[in-house]
Each structure stands twice: as structure tokens, then as C-alpha cells.
Amino acid sequence: MSSASASSPAGPPQPGRRQRLRARWADRHALPRFGLWLLSRGVILLGACGALYVLDGLLIGWANAYDVMIGITSPAAVRHQWCAWPLSLTGWAAVPAVIGSAAGYVITEQIHAHHAREMDDVLAELRRLAAPPPPPSPPPGSGA
């Protein structure tokens, strides 16, 4: 009998990499809404934008693809217009929409974090602060 098997109690086997990944993927619903959106749909949108940019970069050149995406160069002014127009629309509409929605979500979460108190609690505290102070208590040792 080896000393390693005698000293360690037999327990359940450790989960493998596949089970750990499956458990992590199942726990994604515990994330905030924006984190969940980023993992579920945002990855697809960002991947499609990235793939479109890479395709245009390979066909019309990286500098031209960048210029078309941010609107410096018209998609009609480049050689492969069939792929430049979707890149231009992506840079014009999709990218600002994702950035704006992310910023809006972060700002909304910060506002909700600061407005976490119930109205009744706030009113009760205001009434307590507005109430007249209690009469002073007599000093100790004064026969009153």
C-alpha cells in the first residue's frame, strides 16, 4: 500500500475541462444584462464586423478599409465596391450603435445604483430630520 493512497481520502473525481467549461457557460445568466448580451449576441456582431474589416483589408488595403469604415473615403471610390459598401454601413451604423448602447447601459446602471433607496425610507428620514429636537435632559446630579 502506498503512502499517498493511505493519506488522502477517496472523494469524487475532479471535473474535467469540458465539464468546467459547460458549467461556466451555464453560469453566464448570473452576469449583468450587458455582460450577457456581450457574450451571447455581441460576440457575433463584433465577429461579423471584424470579419468584414479583414475581408476589406485584404481586398482594398488596410488603410482604405479603415478610411471607408470611419467615413473618410466613399465606398464608391475604392476598387471592390461590393464589399466596401457593407463595411461603410457597418462603420456608419452598427459600431456607433453598439458603443452608444454600451455607454447608455453603464450610465443607467450607475443611476440605478444611486437610486436604490425606497421613497418611503427617504420620506421617513426627512420627517425624522424635520421633527423638533427632543427637550434637553437634566444634567446628572441635579435633583430634578
Short mmCIF file of C-alpha atoms in Angstrom, two decimals:
data_model
loop_
_atom_site.label_atom_id
_atom_site.label_comp_id
_atom_site.label_asym_id
_atom_site.label_seq_id
_atom_site.Cartn_x
_atom_site.Cartn_y
_atom_site.Cartn_z
CA MET A 1 0.00 0.00 0.00
CA SER A 2 1.44 3.37 -0.96
CA SER A 3 1.59 6.28 1.43
CA ALA A 4 -0.23 8.64 -0.99
CA SER A 5 -3.34 6.49 -1.17
CA ALA A 6 -3.39 5.91 2.60
CA SER A 7 -3.13 9.62 3.48
CA SER A 8 -5.69 11.08 1.05
CA PRO A 9 -9.36 10.18 1.41
CA ALA A 10 -11.16 8.94 -1.66
CA GLY A 11 -13.55 11.58 -2.92
CA PRO A 12 -15.44 12.24 -6.11
CA PRO A 13 -13.28 12.71 -9.19
CA GLN A 14 -12.43 16.26 -10.18
CA PRO A 15 -14.49 17.55 -13.11
CA GLY A 16 -12.72 17.60 -16.43
CA ARG A 17 -12.09 20.65 -18.60
CA ARG A 18 -15.22 20.01 -20.64
CA GLN A 19 -17.47 19.86 -17.56
CA ARG A 20 -15.90 23.02 -16.13
CA LEU A 21 -16.44 24.90 -19.41
CA ARG A 22 -20.03 23.67 -19.60
CA ALA A 23 -20.66 24.84 -16.02
CA ARG A 24 -19.12 28.25 -16.73
CA TRP A 25 -21.28 28.63 -19.85
CA ALA A 26 -24.39 27.72 -17.83
CA ASP A 27 -23.46 30.37 -15.23
CA ARG A 28 -23.46 33.15 -17.81
CA HIS A 29 -27.03 34.08 -16.83
CA ALA A 30 -25.68 35.33 -13.49
CA LEU A 31 -23.88 38.13 -15.35
CA PRO A 32 -25.34 41.62 -15.65
CA ARG A 33 -27.55 42.16 -18.71
CA PHE A 34 -24.83 43.88 -20.70
CA GLY A 35 -22.30 41.16 -19.94
CA LEU A 36 -24.78 38.51 -21.01
CA TRP A 37 -25.57 40.39 -24.22
CA LEU A 38 -21.86 40.78 -24.95
CA LEU A 39 -21.27 37.05 -24.56
CA SER A 40 -24.34 35.91 -26.46
CA ARG A 41 -25.06 38.38 -29.26
CA GLY A 42 -22.27 40.92 -29.03
CA VAL A 43 -19.60 38.38 -29.92
CA ILE A 44 -21.48 37.53 -33.11
CA LEU A 45 -21.89 41.20 -34.07
CA LEU A 46 -18.30 42.11 -33.27
CA GLY A 47 -17.05 38.99 -35.06
CA ALA A 48 -19.04 39.86 -38.18
CA CYS A 49 -17.70 43.44 -38.12
CA GLY A 50 -14.16 42.14 -37.65
CA ALA A 51 -14.51 39.60 -40.47
CA LEU A 52 -15.87 42.29 -42.80
CA TYR A 53 -12.98 44.58 -41.92
CA VAL A 54 -10.42 41.80 -42.52
CA LEU A 55 -12.03 40.93 -45.88
CA ASP A 56 -11.92 44.56 -46.96
CA GLY A 57 -8.40 44.97 -45.64
CA LEU A 58 -7.21 42.08 -47.77
CA LEU A 59 -9.09 43.27 -50.90
CA ILE A 60 -8.73 47.06 -50.86
CA GLY A 61 -5.87 47.54 -48.41
CA TRP A 62 -5.86 48.18 -44.69
CA ALA A 63 -5.66 51.97 -44.90
CA ASN A 64 -8.50 52.13 -47.42
CA ALA A 65 -10.62 49.75 -45.33
CA TYR A 66 -10.10 51.94 -42.28
CA ASP A 67 -10.93 55.09 -44.24
CA VAL A 68 -14.09 53.51 -45.67
CA MET A 69 -15.19 52.23 -42.27
CA ILE A 70 -14.90 55.58 -40.49
CA GLY A 71 -16.31 57.54 -43.43
CA ILE A 72 -13.25 59.40 -44.72
CA THR A 73 -13.37 57.67 -48.10
CA SER A 74 -16.53 56.88 -50.01
CA PRO A 75 -17.08 53.19 -50.77
CA ALA A 76 -17.70 54.25 -54.37
CA ALA A 77 -14.10 55.48 -54.62
CA VAL A 78 -12.45 52.08 -53.98
CA ARG A 79 -11.91 49.19 -56.35
CA HIS A 80 -14.08 46.44 -54.76
CA GLN A 81 -17.28 48.29 -54.05
CA TRP A 82 -19.30 45.13 -53.36
CA CYS A 83 -17.51 44.65 -50.06
CA ALA A 84 -16.81 48.31 -49.28
CA TRP A 85 -20.48 49.28 -49.03
CA PRO A 86 -21.31 46.81 -46.22
CA LEU A 87 -18.16 47.92 -44.38
CA SER A 88 -19.18 51.54 -44.74
CA LEU A 89 -22.69 50.83 -43.43
CA THR A 90 -21.20 48.87 -40.54
CA GLY A 91 -18.91 51.73 -39.64
CA TRP A 92 -21.70 54.26 -40.01
CA ALA A 93 -24.49 52.44 -38.15
CA ALA A 94 -23.51 49.28 -36.28
CA VAL A 95 -20.34 50.38 -34.49
CA PRO A 96 -21.81 53.65 -33.09
CA ALA A 97 -24.97 51.79 -32.07
CA VAL A 98 -23.01 49.22 -30.06
CA ILE A 99 -20.81 51.87 -28.44
CA GLY A 100 -23.82 54.06 -27.65
CA SER A 101 -25.81 51.20 -26.17
CA ALA A 102 -22.85 50.16 -24.02
CA ALA A 103 -22.44 53.70 -22.72
CA GLY A 104 -26.18 54.03 -22.11
CA TYR A 105 -26.26 50.77 -20.19
CA VAL A 106 -23.32 51.74 -17.98
CA ILE A 107 -24.86 55.15 -17.23
CA THR A 108 -28.26 53.58 -16.46
CA GLU A 109 -26.68 51.09 -14.07
CA GLN A 110 -24.88 53.90 -12.26
CA ILE A 111 -28.11 55.88 -11.93
CA HIS A 112 -29.96 52.84 -10.56
CA ALA A 113 -27.14 52.17 -8.09
CA HIS A 114 -27.56 55.67 -6.66
CA HIS A 115 -31.38 55.46 -6.53
CA ALA A 116 -31.54 52.19 -4.63
CA ARG A 117 -33.49 53.59 -1.65
CA GLU A 118 -37.25 53.34 -1.46
CA MET A 119 -39.28 56.53 -1.42
CA ASP A 120 -40.88 55.63 1.93
CA ASP A 121 -37.44 55.31 3.53
CA VAL A 122 -36.41 58.71 2.20
CA LEU A 123 -39.64 60.35 3.42
CA ALA A 124 -39.30 58.77 6.87
CA GLU A 125 -35.76 60.07 7.16
CA LEU A 126 -36.84 63.56 6.07
CA ARG A 127 -39.66 63.55 8.64
CA ARG A 128 -37.22 62.47 11.35
CA LEU A 129 -34.82 65.26 10.40
CA ALA A 130 -37.64 67.85 10.26
CA ALA A 131 -39.10 66.89 13.66
CA PRO A 132 -38.33 69.27 16.52
CA PRO A 133 -35.46 68.12 18.71
CA PRO A 134 -36.36 66.42 22.00
CA PRO A 135 -36.09 68.54 25.17
CA PRO A 136 -32.68 68.52 26.78
CA SER A 137 -32.21 66.03 29.57
CA PRO A 138 -31.29 67.40 33.02
CA PRO A 139 -27.62 67.21 33.91
CA PRO A 140 -26.66 64.33 36.18
CA GLY A 141 -26.63 65.12 39.85
CA SER A 142 -29.18 67.98 39.63
CA GLY A 143 -32.12 66.87 41.77
CA ALA A 144 -34.68 67.31 39.01
#
